[in-house]
mmCIF file of C-alpha atoms in Angstrom:
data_model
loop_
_atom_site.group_PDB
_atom_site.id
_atom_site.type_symbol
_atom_site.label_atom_id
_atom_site.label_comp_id
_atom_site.label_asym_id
_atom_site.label_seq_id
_atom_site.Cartn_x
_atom_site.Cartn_y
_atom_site.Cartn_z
ATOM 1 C CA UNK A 240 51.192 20.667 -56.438
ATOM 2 C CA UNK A 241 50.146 18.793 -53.610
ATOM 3 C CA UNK A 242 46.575 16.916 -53.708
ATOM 4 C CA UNK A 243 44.300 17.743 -50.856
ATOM 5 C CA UNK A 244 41.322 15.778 -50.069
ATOM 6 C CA UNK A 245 38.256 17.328 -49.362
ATOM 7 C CA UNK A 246 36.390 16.543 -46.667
ATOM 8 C CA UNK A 247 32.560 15.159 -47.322
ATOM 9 C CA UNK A 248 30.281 17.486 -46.483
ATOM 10 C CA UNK A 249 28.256 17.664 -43.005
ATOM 11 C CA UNK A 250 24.473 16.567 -43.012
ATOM 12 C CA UNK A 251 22.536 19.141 -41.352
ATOM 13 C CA UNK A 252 22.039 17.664 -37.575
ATOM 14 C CA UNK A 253 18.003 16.659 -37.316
ATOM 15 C CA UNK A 254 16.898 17.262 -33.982
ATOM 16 C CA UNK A 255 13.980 15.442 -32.509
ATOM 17 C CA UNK A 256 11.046 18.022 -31.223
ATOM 18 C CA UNK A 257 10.526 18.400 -27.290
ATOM 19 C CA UNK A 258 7.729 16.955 -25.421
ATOM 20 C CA UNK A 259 5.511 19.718 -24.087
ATOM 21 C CA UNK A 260 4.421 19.153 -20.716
ATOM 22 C CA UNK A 261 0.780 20.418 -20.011
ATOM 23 C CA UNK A 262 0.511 20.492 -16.355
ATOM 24 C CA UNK A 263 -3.373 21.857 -14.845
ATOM 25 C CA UNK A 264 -4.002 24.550 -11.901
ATOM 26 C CA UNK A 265 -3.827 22.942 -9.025
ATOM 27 C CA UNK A 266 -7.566 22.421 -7.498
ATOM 28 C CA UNK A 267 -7.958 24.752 -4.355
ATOM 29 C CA UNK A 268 -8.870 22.702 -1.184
ATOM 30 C CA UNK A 269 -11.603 23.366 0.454
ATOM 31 C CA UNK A 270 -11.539 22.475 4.062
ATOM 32 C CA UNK A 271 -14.686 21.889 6.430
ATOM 33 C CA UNK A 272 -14.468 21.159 9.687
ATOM 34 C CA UNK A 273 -16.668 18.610 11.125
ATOM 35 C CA UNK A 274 -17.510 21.301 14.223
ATOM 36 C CA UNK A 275 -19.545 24.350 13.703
ATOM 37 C CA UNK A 276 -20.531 27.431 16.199
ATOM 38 C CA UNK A 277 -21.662 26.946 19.134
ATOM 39 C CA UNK A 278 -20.886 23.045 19.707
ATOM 40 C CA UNK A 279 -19.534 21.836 22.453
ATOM 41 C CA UNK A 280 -15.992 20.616 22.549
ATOM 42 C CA UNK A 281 -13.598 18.562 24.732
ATOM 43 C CA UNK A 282 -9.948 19.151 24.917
ATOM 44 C CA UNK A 283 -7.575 16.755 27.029
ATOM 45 C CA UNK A 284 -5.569 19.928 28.337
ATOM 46 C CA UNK A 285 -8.057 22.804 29.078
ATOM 47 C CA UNK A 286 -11.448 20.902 29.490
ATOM 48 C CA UNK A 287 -14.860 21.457 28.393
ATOM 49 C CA UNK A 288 -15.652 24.347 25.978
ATOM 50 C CA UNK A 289 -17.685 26.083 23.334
ATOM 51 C CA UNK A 290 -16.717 26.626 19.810
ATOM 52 C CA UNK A 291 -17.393 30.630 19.431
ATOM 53 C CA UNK A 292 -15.513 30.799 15.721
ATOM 54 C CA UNK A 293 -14.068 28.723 12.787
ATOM 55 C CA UNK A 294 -11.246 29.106 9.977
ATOM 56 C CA UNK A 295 -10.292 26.310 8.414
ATOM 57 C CA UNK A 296 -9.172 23.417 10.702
ATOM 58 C CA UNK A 297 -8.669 25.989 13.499
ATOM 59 C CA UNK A 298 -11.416 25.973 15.940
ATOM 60 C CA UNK A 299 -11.476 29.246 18.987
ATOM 61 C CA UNK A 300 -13.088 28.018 21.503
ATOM 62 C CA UNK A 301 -14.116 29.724 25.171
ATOM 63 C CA UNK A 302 -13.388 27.306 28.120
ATOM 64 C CA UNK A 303 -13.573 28.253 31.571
ATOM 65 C CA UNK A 304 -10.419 29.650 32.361
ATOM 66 C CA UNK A 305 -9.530 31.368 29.099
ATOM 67 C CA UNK A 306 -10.393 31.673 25.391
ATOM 68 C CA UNK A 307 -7.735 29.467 22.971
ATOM 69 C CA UNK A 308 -7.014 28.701 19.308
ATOM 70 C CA UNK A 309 -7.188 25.059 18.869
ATOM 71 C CA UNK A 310 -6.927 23.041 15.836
ATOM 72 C CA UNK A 311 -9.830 20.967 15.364
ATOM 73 C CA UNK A 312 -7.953 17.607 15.546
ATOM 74 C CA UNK A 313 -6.842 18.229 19.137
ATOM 75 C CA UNK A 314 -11.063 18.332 20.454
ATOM 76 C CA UNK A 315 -13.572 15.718 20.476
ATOM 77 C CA UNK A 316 -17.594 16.356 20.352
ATOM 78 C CA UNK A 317 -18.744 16.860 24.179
ATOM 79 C CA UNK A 318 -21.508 14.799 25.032
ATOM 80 C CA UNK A 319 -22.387 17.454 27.955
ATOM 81 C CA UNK A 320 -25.071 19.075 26.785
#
């Protein structure tokens, strides 16, 4: 009869717990444009012009030659009154 050894037996393997991650909506941004309707507005391209509607940071404004869609970073305050 031959002797076999038995093998010790296996410790349950102890797992740690995962970290839960709690991450918040994200806060909408709500732009305003420092320009409202009706100001007059100076763009290095097209000229003097008035501001006839907003959304957001885009700004359409009525120059003399045309109407364009201009974002509000590209026009300066006119000090034409």
């Amino acid at each position: 009869m031959a002797i076999v050894k038995k093998k010790p037996p296996v410790a349950p393997k102890v797992t740690r717990a995962k970290k839960v991650v709690v991450v918040e909506a994200p806060v909408p941004v709500v732009y305003v444009s420092a320009f409202s309707v009706g100001n007059r507005v100076t763009h290095p391209v097209f000229g003097d012009g008035k501001v006839t509607a907003i959304v957001r940071d885009q700004l359409s404004i009525q120059f003399a030659s045309s109407a364009k869609v201009v974002l509000d970073s590209f026009v300066k305050a006119s000090s034409k009154g």
